[in-house]
mmCIF file of N, CA, C and O in Angstrom:
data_model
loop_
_atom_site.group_PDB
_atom_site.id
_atom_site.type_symbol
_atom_site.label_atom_id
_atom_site.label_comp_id
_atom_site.label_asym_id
_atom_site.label_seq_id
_atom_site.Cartn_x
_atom_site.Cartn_y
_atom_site.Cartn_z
ATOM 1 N N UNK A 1 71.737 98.215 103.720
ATOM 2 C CA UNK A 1 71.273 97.422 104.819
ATOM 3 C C UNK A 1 72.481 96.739 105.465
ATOM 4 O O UNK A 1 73.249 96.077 104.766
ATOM 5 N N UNK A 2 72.648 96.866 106.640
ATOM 6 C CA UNK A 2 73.541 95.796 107.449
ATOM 7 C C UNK A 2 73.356 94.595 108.148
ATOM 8 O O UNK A 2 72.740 94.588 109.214
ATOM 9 N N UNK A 3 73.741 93.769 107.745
ATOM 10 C CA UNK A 3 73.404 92.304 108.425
ATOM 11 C C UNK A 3 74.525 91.871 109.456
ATOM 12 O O UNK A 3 75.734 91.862 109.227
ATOM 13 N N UNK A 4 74.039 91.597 110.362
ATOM 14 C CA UNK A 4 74.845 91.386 111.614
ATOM 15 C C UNK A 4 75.457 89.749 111.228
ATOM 16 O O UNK A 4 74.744 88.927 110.652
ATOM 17 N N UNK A 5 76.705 89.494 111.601
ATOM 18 C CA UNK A 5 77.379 88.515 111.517
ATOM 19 C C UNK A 5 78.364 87.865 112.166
ATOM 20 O O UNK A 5 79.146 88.768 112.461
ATOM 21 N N UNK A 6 78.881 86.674 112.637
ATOM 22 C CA UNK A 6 79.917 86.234 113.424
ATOM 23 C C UNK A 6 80.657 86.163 112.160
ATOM 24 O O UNK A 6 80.216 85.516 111.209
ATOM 25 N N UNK A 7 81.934 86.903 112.107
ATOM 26 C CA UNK A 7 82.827 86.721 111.219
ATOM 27 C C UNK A 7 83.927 86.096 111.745
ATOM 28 O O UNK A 7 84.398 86.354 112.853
ATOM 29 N N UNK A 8 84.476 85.023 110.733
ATOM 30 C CA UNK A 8 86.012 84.214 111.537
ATOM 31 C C UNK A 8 87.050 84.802 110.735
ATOM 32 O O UNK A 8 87.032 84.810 109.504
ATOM 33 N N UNK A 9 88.229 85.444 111.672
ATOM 34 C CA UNK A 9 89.361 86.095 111.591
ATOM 35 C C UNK A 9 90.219 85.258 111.435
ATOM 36 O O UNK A 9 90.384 84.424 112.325
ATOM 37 N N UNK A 10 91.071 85.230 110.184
ATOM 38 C CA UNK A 10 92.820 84.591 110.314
ATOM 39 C C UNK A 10 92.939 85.494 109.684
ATOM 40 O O UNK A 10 92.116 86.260 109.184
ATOM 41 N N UNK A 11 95.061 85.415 109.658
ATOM 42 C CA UNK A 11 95.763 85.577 109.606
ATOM 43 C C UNK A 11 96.849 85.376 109.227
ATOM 44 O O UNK A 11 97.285 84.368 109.784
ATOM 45 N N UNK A 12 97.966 86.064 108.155
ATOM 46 C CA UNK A 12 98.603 85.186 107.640
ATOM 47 C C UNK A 12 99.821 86.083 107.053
ATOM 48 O O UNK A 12 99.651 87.302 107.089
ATOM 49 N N UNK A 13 100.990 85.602 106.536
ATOM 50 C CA UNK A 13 101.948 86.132 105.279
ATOM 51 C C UNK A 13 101.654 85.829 104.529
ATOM 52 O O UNK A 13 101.715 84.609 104.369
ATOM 53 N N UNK A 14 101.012 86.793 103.292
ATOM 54 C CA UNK A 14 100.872 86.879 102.003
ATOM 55 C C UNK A 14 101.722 88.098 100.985
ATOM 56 O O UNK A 14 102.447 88.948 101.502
ATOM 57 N N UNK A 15 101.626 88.062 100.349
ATOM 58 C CA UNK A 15 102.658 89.278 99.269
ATOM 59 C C UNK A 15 100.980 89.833 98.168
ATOM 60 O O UNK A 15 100.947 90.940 97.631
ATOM 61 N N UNK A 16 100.066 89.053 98.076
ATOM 62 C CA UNK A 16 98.792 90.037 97.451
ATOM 63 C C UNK A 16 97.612 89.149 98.269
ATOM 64 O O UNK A 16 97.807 88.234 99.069
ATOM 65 N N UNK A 17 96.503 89.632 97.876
ATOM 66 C CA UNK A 17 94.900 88.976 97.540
ATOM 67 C C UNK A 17 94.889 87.864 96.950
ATOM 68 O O UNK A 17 94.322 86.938 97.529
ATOM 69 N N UNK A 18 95.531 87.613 95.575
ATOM 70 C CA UNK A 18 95.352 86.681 94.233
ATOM 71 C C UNK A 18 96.346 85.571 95.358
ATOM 72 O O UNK A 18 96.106 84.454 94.899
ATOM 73 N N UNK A 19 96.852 85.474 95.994
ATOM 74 C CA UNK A 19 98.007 84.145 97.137
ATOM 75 C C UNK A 19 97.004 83.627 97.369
ATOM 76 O O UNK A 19 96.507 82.613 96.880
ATOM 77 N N UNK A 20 96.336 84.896 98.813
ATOM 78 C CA UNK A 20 95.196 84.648 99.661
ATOM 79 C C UNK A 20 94.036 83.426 99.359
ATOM 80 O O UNK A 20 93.722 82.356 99.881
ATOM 81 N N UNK A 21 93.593 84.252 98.188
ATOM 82 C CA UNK A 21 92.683 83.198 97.196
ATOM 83 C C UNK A 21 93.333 81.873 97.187
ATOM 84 O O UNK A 21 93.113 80.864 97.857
ATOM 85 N N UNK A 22 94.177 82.128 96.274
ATOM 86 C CA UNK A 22 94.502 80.319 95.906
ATOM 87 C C UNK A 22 94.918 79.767 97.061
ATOM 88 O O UNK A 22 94.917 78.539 96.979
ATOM 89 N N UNK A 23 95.320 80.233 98.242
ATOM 90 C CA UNK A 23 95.662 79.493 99.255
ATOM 91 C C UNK A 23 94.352 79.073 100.029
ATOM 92 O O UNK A 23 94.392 78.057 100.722
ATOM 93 N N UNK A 24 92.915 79.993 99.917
ATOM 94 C CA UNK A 24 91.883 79.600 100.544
ATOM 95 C C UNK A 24 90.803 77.956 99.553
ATOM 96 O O UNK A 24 90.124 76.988 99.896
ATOM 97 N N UNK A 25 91.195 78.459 98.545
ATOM 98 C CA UNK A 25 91.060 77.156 97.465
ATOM 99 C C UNK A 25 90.991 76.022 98.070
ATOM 100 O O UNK A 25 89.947 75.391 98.236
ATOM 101 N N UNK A 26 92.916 75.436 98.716
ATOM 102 C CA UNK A 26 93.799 74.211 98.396
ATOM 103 C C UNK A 26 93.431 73.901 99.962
ATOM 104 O O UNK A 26 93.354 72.759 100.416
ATOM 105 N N UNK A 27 93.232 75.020 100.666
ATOM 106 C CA UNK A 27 93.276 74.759 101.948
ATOM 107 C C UNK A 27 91.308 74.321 102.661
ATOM 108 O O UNK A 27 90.875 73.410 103.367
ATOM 109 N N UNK A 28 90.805 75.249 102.142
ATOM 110 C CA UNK A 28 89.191 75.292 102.504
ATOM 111 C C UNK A 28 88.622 74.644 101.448
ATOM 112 O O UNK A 28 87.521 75.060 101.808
ATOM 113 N N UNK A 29 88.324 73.920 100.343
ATOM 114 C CA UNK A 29 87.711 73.678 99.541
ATOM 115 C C UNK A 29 86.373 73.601 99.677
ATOM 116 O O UNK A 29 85.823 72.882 100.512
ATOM 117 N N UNK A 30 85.728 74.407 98.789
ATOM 118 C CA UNK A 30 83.967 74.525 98.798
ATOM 119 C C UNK A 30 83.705 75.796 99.564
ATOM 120 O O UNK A 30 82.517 76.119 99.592
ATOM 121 N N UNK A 31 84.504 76.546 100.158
ATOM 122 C CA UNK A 31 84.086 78.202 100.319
ATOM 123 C C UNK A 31 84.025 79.041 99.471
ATOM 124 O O UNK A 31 84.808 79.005 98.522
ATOM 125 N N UNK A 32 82.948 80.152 99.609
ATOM 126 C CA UNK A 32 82.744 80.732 98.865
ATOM 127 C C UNK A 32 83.587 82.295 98.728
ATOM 128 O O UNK A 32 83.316 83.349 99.303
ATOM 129 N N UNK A 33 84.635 82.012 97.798
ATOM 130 C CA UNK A 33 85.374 82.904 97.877
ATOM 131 C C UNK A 33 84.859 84.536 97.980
ATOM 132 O O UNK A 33 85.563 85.391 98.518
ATOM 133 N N UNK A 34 83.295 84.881 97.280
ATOM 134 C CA UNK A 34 82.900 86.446 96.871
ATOM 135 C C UNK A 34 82.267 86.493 98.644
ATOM 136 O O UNK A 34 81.518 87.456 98.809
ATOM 137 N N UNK A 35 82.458 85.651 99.868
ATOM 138 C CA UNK A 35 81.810 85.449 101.005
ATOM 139 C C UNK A 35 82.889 85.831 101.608
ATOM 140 O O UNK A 35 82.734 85.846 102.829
ATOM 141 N N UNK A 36 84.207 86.235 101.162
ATOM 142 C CA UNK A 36 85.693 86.517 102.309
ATOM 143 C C UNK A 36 86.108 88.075 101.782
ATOM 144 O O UNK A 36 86.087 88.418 100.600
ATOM 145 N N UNK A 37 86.382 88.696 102.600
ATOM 146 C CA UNK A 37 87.490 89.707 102.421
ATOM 147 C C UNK A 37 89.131 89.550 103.080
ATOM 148 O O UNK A 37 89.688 89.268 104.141
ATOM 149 N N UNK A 38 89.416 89.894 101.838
ATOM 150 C CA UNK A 38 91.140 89.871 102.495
ATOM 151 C C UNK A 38 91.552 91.066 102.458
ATOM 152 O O UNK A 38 91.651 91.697 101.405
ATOM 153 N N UNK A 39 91.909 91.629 103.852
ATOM 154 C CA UNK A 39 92.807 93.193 103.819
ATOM 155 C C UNK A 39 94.037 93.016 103.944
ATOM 156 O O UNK A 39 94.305 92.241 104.863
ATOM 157 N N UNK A 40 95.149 93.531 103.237
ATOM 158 C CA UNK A 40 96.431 93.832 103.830
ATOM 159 C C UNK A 40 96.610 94.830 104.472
ATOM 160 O O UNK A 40 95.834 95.757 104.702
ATOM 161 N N UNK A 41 98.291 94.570 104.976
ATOM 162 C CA UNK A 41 98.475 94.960 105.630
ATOM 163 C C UNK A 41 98.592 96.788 105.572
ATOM 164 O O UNK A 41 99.241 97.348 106.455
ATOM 165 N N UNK A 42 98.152 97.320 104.859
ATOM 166 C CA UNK A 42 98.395 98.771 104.499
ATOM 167 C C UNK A 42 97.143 99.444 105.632
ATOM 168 O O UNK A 42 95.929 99.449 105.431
ATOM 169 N N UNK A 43 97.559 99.749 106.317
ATOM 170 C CA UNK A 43 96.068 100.335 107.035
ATOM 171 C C UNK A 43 94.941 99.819 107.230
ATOM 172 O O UNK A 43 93.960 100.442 106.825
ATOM 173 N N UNK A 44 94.766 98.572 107.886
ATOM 174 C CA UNK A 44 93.518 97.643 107.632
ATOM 175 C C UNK A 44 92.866 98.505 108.659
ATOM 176 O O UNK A 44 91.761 97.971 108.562
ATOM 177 N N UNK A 45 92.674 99.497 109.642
ATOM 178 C CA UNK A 45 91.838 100.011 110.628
ATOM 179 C C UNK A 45 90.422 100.027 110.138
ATOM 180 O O UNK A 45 89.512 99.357 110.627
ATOM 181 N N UNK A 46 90.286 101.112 108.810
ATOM 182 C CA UNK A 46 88.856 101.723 108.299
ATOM 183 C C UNK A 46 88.451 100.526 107.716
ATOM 184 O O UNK A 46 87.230 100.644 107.620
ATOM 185 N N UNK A 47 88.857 99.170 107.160
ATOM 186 C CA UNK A 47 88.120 98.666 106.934
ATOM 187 C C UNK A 47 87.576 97.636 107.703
ATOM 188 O O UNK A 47 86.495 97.136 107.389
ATOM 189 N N UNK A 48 88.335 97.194 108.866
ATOM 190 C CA UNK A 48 87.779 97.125 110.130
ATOM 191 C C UNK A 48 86.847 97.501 110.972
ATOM 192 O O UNK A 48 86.296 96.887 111.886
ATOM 193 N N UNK A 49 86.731 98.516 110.598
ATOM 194 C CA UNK A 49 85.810 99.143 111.366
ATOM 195 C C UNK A 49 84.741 99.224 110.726
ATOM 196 O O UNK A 49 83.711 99.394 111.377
ATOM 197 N N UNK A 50 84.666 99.124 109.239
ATOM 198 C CA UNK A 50 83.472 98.979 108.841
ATOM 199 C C UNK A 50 82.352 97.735 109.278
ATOM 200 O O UNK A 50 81.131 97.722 109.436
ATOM 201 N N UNK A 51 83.521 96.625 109.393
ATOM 202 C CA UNK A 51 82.663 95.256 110.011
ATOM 203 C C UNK A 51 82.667 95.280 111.377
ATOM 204 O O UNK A 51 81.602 94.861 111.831
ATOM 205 N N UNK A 52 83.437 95.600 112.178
ATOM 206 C CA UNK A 52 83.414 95.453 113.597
ATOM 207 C C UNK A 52 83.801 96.637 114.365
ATOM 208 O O UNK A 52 84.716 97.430 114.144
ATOM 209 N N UNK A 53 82.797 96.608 115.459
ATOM 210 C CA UNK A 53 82.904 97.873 116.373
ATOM 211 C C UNK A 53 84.366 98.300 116.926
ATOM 212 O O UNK A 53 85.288 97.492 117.036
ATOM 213 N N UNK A 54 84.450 99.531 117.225
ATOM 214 C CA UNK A 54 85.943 100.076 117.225
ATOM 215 C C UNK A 54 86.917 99.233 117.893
ATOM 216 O O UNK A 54 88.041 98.933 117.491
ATOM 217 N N UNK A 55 86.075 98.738 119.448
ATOM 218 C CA UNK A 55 87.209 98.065 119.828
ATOM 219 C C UNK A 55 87.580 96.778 119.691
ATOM 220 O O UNK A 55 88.613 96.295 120.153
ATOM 221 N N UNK A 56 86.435 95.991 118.820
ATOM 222 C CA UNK A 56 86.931 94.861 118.496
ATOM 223 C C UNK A 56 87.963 94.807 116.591
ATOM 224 O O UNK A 56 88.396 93.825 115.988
ATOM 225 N N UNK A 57 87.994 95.918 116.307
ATOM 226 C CA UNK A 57 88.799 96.369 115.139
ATOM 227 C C UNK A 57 90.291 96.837 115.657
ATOM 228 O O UNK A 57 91.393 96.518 115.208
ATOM 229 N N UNK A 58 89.965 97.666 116.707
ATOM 230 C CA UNK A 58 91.362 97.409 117.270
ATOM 231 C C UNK A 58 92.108 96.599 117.745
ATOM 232 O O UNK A 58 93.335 96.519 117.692
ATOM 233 N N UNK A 59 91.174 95.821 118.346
ATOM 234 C CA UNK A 59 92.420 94.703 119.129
ATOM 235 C C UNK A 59 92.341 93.583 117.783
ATOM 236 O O UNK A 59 93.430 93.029 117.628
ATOM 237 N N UNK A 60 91.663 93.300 117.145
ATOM 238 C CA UNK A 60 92.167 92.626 115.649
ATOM 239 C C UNK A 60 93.647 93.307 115.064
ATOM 240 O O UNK A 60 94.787 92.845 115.117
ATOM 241 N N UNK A 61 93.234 94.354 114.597
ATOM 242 C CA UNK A 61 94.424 95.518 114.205
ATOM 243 C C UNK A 61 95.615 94.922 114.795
ATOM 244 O O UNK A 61 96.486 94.408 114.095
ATOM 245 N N UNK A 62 95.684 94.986 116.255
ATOM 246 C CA UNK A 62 96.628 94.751 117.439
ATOM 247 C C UNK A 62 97.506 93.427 117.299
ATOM 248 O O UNK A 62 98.707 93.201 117.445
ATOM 249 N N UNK A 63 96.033 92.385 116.841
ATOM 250 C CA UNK A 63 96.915 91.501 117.099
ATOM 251 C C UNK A 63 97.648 90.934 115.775
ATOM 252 O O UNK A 63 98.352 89.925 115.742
ATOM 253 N N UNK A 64 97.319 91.851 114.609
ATOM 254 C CA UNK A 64 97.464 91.384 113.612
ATOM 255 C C UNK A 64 99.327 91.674 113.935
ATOM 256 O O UNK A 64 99.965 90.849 113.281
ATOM 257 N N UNK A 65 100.095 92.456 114.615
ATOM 258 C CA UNK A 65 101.316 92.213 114.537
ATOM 259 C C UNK A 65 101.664 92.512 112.730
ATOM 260 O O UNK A 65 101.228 93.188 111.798
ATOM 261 N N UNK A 66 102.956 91.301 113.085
ATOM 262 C CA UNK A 66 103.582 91.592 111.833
ATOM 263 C C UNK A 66 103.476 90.862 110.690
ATOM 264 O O UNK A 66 104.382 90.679 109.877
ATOM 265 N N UNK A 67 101.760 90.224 110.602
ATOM 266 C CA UNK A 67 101.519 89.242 109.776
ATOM 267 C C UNK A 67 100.931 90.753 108.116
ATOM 268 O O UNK A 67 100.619 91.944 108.127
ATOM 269 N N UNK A 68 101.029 90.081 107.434
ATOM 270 C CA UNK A 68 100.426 90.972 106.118
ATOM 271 C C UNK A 68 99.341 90.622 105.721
ATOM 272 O O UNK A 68 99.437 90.776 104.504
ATOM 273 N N UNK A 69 97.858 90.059 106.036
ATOM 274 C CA UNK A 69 97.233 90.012 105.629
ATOM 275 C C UNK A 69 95.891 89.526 106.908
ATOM 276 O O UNK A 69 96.058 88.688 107.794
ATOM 277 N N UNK A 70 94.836 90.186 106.700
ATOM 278 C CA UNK A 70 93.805 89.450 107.525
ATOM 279 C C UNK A 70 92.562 88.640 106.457
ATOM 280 O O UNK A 70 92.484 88.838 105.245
ATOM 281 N N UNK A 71 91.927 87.987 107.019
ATOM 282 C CA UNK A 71 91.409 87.284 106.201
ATOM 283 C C UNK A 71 89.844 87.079 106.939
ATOM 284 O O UNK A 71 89.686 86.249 107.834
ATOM 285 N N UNK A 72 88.928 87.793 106.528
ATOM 286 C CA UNK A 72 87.542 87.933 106.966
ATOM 287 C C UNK A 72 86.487 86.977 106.336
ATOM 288 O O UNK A 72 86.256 87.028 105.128
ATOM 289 N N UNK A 73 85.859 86.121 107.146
ATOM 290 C CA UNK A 73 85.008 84.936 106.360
ATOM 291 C C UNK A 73 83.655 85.001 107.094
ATOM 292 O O UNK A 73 83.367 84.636 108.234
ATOM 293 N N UNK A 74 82.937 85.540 106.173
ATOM 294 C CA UNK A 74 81.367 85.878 106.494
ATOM 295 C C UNK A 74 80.705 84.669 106.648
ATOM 296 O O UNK A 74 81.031 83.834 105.804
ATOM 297 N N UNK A 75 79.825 84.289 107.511
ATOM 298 C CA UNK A 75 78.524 82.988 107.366
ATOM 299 C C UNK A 75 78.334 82.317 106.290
ATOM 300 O O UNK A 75 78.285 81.087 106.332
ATOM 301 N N UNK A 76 78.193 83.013 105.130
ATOM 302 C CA UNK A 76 77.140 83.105 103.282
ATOM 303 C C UNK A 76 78.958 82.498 102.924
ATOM 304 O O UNK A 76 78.983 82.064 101.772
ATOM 305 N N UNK A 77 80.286 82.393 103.576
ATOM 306 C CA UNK A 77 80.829 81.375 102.568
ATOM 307 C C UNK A 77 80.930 80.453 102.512
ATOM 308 O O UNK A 77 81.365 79.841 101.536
ATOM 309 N N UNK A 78 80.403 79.792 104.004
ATOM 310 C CA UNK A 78 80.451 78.456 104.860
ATOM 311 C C UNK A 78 79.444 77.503 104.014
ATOM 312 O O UNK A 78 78.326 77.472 104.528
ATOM 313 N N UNK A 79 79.582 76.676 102.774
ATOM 314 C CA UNK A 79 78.509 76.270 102.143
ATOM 315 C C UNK A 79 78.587 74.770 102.764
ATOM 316 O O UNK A 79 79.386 74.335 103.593
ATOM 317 N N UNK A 80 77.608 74.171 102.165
ATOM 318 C CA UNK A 80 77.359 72.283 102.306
ATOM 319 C C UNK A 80 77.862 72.013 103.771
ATOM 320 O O UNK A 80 77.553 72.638 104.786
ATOM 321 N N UNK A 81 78.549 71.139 103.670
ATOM 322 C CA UNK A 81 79.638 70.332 104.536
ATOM 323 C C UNK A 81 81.189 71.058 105.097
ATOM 324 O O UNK A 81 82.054 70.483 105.758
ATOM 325 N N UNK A 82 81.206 72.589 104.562
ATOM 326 C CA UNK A 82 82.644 73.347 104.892
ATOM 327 C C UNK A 82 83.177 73.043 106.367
ATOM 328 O O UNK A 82 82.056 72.727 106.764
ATOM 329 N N UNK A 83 83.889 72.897 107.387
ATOM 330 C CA UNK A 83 84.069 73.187 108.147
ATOM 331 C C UNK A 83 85.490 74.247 108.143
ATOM 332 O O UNK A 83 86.466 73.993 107.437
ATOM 333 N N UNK A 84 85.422 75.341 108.963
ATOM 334 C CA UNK A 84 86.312 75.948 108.775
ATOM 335 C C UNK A 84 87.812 75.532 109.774
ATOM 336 O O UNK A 84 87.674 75.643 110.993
ATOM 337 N N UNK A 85 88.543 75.286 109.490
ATOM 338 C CA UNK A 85 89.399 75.031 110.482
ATOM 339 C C UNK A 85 90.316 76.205 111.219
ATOM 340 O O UNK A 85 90.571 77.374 110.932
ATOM 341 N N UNK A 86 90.752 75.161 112.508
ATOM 342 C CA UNK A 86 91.531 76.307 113.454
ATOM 343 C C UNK A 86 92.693 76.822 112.837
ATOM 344 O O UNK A 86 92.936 77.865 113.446
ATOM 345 N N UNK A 87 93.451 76.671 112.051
ATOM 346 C CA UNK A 87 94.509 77.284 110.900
ATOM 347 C C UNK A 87 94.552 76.141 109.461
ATOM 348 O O UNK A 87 93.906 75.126 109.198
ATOM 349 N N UNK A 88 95.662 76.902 108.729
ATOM 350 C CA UNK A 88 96.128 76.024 108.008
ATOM 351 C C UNK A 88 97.939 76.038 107.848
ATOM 352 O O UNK A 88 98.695 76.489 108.708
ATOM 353 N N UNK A 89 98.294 75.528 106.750
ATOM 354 C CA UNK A 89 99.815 75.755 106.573
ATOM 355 C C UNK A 89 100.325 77.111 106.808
ATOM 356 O O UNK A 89 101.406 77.333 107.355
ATOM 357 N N UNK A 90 99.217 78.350 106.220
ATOM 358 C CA UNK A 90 99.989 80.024 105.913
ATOM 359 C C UNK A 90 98.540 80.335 107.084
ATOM 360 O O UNK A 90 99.197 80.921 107.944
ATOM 361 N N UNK A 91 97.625 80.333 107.443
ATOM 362 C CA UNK A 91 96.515 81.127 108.230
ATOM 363 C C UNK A 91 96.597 80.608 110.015
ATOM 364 O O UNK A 91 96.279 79.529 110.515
ATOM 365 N N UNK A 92 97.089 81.719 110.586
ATOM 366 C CA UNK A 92 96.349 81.455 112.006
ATOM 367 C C UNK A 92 95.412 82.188 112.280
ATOM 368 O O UNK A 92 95.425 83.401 112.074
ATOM 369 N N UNK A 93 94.316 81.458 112.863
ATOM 370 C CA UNK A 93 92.659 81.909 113.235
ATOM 371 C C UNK A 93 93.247 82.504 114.328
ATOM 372 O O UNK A 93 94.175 82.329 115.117
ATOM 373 N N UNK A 94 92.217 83.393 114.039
ATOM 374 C CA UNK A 94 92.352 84.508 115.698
ATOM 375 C C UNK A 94 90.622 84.493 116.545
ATOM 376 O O UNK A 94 90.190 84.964 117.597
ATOM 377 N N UNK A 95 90.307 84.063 115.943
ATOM 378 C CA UNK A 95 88.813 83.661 116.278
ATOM 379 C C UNK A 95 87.728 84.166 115.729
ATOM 380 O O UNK A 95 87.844 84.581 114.576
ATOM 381 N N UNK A 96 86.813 84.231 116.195
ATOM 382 C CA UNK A 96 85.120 84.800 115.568
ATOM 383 C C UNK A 96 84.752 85.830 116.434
ATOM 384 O O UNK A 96 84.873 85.836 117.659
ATOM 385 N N UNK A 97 84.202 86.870 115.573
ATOM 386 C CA UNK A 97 83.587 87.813 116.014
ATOM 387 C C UNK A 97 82.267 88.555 115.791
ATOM 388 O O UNK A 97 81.861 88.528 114.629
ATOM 389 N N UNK A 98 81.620 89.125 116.567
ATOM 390 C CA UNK A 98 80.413 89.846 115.703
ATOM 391 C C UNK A 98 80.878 90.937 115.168
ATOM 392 O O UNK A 98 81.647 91.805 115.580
ATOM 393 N N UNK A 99 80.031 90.700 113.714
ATOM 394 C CA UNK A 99 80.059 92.015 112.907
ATOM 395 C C UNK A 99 79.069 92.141 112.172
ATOM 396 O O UNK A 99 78.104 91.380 112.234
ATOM 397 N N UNK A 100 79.158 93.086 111.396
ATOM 398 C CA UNK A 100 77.705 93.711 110.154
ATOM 399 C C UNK A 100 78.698 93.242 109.242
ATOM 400 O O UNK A 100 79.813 92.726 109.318
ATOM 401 N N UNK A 101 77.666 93.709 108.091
ATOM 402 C CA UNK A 101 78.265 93.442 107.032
ATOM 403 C C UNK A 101 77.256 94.659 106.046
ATOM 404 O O UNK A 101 76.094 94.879 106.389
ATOM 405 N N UNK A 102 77.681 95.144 105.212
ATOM 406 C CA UNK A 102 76.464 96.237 104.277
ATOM 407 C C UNK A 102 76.542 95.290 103.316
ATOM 408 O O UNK A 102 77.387 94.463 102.972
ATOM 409 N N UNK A 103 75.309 95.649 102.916
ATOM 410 C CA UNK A 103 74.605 94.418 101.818
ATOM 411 C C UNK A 103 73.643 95.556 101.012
ATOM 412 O O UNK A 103 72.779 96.302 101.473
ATOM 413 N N UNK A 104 73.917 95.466 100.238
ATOM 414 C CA UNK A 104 73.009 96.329 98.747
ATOM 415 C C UNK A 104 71.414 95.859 99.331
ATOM 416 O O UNK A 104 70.980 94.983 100.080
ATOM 417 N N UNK A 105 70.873 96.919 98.569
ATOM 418 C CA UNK A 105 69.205 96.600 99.224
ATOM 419 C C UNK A 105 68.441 97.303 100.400
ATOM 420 O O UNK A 105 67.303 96.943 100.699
#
């Protein structure tokens, strides 16, 4: 099943996933980490495209430049009181977008 979603895009230098994480920790506290995907930079297109239509995967792709990591934050991580902010120390937001998401079921 696919559930349609505004997903918020940052961006960032990271060297793995396991950074990503602890940097979404110290920085977002109270998100739900199993609610984010982090792609690096190795070919993020196909999995782009799995959440967002071609051309909004491309110009993500595009603008990702020469950062190493994107950082995808579904609705379901936004819990209590979260607010997500416009960056942090290592993430610049690139904004929100619609997307699906496949969901078991």
């Amino acid at each position: 099943m696919r559930q349609a979603a505004d997903v918020t895009v940052y961006m960032g230098e990271f060297d793995s996933q396991p950074l990503v994480f602890a940097h979404l920790g110290d920085a977002m506290p109270g998100i739900d980490p199993g609610e984010v995907d982090v792609i690096c930079k190795a070919d993020p297109g196909p999995r782009l495209r799995h959440v967002f239509e071609v051309s909004t995967a491309e110009a993500i792709e595009d603008a990702m430049g020469l950062f190493t990591a994107l950082v995808l934050i579904f609705p379901e991580a936004i819990r209590g009181s979260v607010i997500l902010p416009d960056g942090t120390a290592r993430l610049v937001c690139l904004g929100t977008f619609p997307g699906s998401r496949r969901r078991p079921g």
